[in-house]
Short mmCIF file of C-alpha atoms in Angstrom, two decimals:
data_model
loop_
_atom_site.label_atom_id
_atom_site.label_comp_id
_atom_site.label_asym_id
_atom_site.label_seq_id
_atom_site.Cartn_x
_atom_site.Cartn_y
_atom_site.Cartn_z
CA UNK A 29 -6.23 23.22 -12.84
CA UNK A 30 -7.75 23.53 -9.32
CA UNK A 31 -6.18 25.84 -6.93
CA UNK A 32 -5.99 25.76 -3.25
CA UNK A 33 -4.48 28.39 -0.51
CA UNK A 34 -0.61 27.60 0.46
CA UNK A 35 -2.49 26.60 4.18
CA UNK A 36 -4.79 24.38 2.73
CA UNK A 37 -2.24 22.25 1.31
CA UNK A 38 -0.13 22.59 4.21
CA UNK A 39 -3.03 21.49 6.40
CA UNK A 40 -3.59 18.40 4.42
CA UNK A 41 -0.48 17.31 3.18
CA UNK A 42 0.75 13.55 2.54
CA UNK A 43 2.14 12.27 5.76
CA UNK A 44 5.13 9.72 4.21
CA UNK A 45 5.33 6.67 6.16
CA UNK A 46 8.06 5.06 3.73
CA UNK A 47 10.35 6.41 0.94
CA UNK A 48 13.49 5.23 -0.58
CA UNK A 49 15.57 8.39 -1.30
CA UNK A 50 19.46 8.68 -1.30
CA UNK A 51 18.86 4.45 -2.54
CA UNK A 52 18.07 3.94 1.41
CA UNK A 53 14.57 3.33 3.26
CA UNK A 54 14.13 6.16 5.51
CA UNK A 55 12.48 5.97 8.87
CA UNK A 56 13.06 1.87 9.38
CA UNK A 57 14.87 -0.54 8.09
CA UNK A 58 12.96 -3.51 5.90
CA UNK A 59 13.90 -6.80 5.67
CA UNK A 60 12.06 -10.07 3.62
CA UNK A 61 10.04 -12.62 5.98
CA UNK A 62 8.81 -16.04 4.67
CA UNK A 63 6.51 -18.39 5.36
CA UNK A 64 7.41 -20.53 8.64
CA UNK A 65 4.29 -22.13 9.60
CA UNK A 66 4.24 -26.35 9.07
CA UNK A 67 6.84 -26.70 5.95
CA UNK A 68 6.19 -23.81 4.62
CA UNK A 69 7.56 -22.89 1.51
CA UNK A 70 7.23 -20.05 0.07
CA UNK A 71 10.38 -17.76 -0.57
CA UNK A 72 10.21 -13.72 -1.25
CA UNK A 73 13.43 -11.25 -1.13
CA UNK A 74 13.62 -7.56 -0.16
CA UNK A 75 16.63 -5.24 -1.92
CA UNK A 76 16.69 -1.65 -2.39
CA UNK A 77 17.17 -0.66 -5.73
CA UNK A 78 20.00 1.90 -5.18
CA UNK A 79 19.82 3.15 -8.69
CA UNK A 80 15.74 3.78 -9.18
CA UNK A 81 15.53 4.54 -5.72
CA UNK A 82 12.65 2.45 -4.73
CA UNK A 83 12.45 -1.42 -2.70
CA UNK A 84 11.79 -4.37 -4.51
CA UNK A 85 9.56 -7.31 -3.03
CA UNK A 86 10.00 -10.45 -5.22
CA UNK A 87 9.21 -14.26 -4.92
CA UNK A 88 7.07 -16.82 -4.59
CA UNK A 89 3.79 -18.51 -2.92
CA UNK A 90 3.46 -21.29 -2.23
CA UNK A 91 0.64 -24.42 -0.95
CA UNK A 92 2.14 -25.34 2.25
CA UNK A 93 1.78 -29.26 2.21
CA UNK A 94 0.45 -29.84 5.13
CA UNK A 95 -2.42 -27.17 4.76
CA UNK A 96 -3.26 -27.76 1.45
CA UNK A 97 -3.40 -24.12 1.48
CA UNK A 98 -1.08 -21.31 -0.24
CA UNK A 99 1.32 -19.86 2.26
CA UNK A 100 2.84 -16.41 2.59
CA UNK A 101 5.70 -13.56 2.20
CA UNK A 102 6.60 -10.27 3.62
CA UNK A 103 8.83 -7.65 3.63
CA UNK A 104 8.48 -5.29 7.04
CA UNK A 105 10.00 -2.45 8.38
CA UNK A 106 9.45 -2.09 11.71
CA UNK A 107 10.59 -0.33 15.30
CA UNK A 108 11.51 2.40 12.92
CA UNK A 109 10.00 6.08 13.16
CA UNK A 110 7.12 6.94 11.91
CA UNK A 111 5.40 10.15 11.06
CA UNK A 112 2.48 10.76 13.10
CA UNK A 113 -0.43 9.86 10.66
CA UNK A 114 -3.54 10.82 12.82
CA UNK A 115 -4.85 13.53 11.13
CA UNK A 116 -5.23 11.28 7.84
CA UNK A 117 -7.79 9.21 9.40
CA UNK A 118 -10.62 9.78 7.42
CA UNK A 119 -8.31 9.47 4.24
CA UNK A 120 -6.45 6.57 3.01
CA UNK A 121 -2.76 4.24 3.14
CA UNK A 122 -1.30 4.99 -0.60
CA UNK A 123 1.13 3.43 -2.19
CA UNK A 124 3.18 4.68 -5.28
CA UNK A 125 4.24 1.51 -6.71
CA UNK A 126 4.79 -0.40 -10.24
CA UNK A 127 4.42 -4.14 -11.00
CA UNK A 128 5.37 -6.70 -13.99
CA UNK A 129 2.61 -9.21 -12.11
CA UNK A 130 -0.96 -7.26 -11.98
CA UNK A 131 -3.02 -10.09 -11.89
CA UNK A 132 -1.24 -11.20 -8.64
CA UNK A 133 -4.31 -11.06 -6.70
CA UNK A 134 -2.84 -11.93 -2.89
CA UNK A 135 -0.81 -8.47 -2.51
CA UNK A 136 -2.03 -7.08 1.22
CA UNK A 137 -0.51 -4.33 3.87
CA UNK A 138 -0.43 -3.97 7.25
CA UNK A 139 0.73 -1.75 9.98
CA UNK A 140 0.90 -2.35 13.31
CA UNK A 141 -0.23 0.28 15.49
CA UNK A 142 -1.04 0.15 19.38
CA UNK A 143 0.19 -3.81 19.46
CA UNK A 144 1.61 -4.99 22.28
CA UNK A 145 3.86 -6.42 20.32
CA UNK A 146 4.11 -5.65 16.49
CA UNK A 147 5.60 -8.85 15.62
CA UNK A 148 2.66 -11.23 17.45
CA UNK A 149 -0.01 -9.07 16.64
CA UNK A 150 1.07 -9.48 12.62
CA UNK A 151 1.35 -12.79 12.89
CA UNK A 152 -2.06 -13.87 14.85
CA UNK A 153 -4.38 -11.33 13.31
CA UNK A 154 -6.36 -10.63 17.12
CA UNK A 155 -7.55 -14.22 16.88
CA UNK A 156 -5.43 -14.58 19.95
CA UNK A 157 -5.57 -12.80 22.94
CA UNK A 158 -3.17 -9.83 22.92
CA UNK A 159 -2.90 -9.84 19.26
CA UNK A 160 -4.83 -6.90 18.51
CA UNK A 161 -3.85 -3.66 17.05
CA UNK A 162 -2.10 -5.44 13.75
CA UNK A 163 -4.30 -3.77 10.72
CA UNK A 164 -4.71 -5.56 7.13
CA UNK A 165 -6.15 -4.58 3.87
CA UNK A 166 -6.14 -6.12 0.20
CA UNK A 167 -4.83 -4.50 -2.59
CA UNK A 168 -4.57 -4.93 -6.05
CA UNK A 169 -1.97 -2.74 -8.50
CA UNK A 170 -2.88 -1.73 -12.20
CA UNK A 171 -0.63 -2.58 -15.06
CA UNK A 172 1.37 0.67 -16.04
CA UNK A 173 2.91 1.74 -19.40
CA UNK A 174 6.46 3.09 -19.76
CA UNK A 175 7.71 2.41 -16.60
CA UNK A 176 5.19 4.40 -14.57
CA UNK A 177 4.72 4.03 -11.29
CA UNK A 178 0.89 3.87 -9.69
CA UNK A 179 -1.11 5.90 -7.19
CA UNK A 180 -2.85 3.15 -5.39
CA UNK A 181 -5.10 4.24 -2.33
CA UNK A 182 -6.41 2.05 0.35
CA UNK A 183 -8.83 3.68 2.77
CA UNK A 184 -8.13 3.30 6.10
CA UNK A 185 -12.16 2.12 7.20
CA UNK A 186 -11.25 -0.97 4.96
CA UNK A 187 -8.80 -2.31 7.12
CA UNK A 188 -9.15 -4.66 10.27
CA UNK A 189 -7.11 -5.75 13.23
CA UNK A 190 -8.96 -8.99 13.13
CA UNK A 191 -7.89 -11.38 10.33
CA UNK A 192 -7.49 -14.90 9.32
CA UNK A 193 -3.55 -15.79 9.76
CA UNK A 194 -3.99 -19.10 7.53
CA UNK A 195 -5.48 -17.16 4.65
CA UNK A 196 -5.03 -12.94 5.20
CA UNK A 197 -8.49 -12.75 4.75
CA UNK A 198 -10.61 -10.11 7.30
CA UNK A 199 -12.57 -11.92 9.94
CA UNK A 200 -14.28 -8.65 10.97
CA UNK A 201 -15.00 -5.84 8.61
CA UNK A 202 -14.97 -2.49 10.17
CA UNK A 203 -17.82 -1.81 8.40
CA UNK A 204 -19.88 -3.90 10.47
CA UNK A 205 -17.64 -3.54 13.90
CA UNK A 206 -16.14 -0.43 14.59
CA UNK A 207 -13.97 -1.67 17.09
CA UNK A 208 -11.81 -2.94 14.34
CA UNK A 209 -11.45 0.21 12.50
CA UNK A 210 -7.91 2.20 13.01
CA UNK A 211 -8.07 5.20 15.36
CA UNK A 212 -6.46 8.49 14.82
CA UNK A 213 -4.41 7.55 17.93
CA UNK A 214 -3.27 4.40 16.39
CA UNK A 215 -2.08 6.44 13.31
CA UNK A 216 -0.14 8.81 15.63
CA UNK A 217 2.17 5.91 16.67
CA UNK A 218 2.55 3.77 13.98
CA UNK A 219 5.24 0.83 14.85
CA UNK A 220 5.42 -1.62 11.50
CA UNK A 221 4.49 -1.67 7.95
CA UNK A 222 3.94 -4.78 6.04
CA UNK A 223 3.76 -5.58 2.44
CA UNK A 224 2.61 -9.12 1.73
CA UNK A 225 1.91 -11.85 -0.80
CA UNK A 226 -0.46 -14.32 1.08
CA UNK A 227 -3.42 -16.83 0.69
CA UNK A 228 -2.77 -16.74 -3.55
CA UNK A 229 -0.53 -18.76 -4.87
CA UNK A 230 1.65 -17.58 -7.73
CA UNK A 231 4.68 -15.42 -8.63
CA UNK A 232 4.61 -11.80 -7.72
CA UNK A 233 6.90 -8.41 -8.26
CA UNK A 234 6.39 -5.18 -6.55
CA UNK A 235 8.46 -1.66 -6.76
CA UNK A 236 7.79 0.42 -3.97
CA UNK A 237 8.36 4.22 -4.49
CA UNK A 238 6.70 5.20 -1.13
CA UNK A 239 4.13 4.27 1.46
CA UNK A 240 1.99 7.62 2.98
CA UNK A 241 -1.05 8.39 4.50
CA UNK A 242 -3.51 11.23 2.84
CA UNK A 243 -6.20 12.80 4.13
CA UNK A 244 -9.73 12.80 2.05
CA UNK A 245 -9.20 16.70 1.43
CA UNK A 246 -5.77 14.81 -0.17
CA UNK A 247 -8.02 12.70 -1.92
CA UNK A 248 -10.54 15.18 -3.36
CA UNK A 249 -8.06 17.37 -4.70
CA UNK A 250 -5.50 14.37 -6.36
CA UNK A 251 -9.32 13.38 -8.18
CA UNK A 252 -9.20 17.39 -9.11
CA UNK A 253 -6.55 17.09 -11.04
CA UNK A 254 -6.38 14.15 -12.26
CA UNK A 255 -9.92 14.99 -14.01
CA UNK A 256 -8.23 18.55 -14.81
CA UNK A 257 -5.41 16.76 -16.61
CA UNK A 258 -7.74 14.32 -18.03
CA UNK A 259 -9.59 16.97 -20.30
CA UNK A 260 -6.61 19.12 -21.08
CA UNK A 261 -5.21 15.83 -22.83
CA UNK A 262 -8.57 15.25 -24.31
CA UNK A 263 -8.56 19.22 -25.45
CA UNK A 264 -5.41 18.94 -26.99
CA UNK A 265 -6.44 15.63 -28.93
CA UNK A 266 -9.11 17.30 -30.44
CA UNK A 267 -7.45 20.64 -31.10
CA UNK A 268 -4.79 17.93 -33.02
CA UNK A 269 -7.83 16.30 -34.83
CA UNK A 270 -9.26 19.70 -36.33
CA UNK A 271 -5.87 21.11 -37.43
CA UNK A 272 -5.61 18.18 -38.95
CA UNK A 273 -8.88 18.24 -40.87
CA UNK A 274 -8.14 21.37 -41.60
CA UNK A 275 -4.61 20.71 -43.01
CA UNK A 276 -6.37 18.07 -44.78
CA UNK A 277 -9.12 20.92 -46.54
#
């Protein structure tokens, strides 16, 4: 397996954002928001599962009638305390979680950072004035055997602070305007998280483990060992295979 100096890891440790230890959310409290806009209808929950230690975001989206268009749910945490996140900035948002509904394909995140106010700027998407500094990225989460949960990493230069709010979908990219990118300043003063199910209709189920931010020198070295593991599985099936054969002889 790939080694690194105590320092090095202590330089580029995982900066956790979220967790659900003890059966509590640390840092902020999170709480299930549906769909208001024009008859909307679309219903999700929020529950921490005191047991498995990890939230649960279930329920439902729905066309809102009037739109003709599938609405949206959230579960937030917000005016909470977050860990200052700056130095991951060239890294990525990752997510430890587990679904029963992979081919959901509306799951999204957010998190508010130098908004004048979280709650407008998560709601408009900058396509009002004063709504910038809200930042949203798609996702999508792997089936899992056994209960597992999943690693899944969203770099930070794929999110925007200027979205659609009738569909979640990224007006600007930041790969073509940098002035939508995150900043390592935003990350140092994080004020919301969002998890969402939005512009997809459909039933959807999500465990969250954690939420944390990782640095690319994080990255490199989880894609170390995951390769490292990879082969010593590998190895060990083929040292099974030939004693086998040989058994067999």
């Amino acid at each position: 397996f790939p080694t690194r100096r105590s320092s090095d890891l202590y330089l580029h440790k995982a900066v956790t954002l979220a967790s659900f230890a003890d059966g509590k959310a640390e840092g902020a409290e999170w709480q299930a928001v549906n769909d208001p806009v024009m008859g909307g209808r679309s219903t999700g929950t929020w529950k921490v599962d005191t047991q498995g230690n990890f939230g649960v975001f279930d329920g439902s989206v729905l066309d809102v009638p009037s739109l003709k268009a599938p609405g949206f749910i959230k579960a937030s945490a917000r005016d909470g305390s977050f860990a200052d996140a700056s130095a991951a900035i060239d890294g990525d948002l990752v997510l430890t979680v587990r679904t029963s509904t992979p081919d959901y394909a509306g799951f999204r995140v957010t998190f508010a950072a130098g908004a004048f106010s979280p709650s407008f700027s998560c709601a408009a998407g900058g396509s009002i004035i004063g709504s910038r500094g809200c930042f949203k990225a798609k996702f999508t989460v792997p089936a899992t055997k056994d209960g597992e949960f999943a690693t899944v990493r969203i770099p930070f230069n794929t999110f925007s602070d200027k979205w659609s709010s009738s569909t979640g979908e990224q007006t600007t990219t930041c790969a073509k305007d940098k002035s939508v990118c995150p900043t390592a300043k935003a990350l140092s003063k994080i004020q919301a998280i969002g998890l969402w199910g939005e512009g997809k209709q459909g039933y959807l189920h999500l465990e969250v483990k954690s939420i944390a931010a990782e640095s690319s020198a994080m990255r490199a070295l989880a894609a170390q060992v995951a390769a490292a593991t990879a082969a010593a599985v590998n190895n060990n099936n083929n040292e099974i295979g030939r004693a086998s054969c040989r058994e067999r002889v």
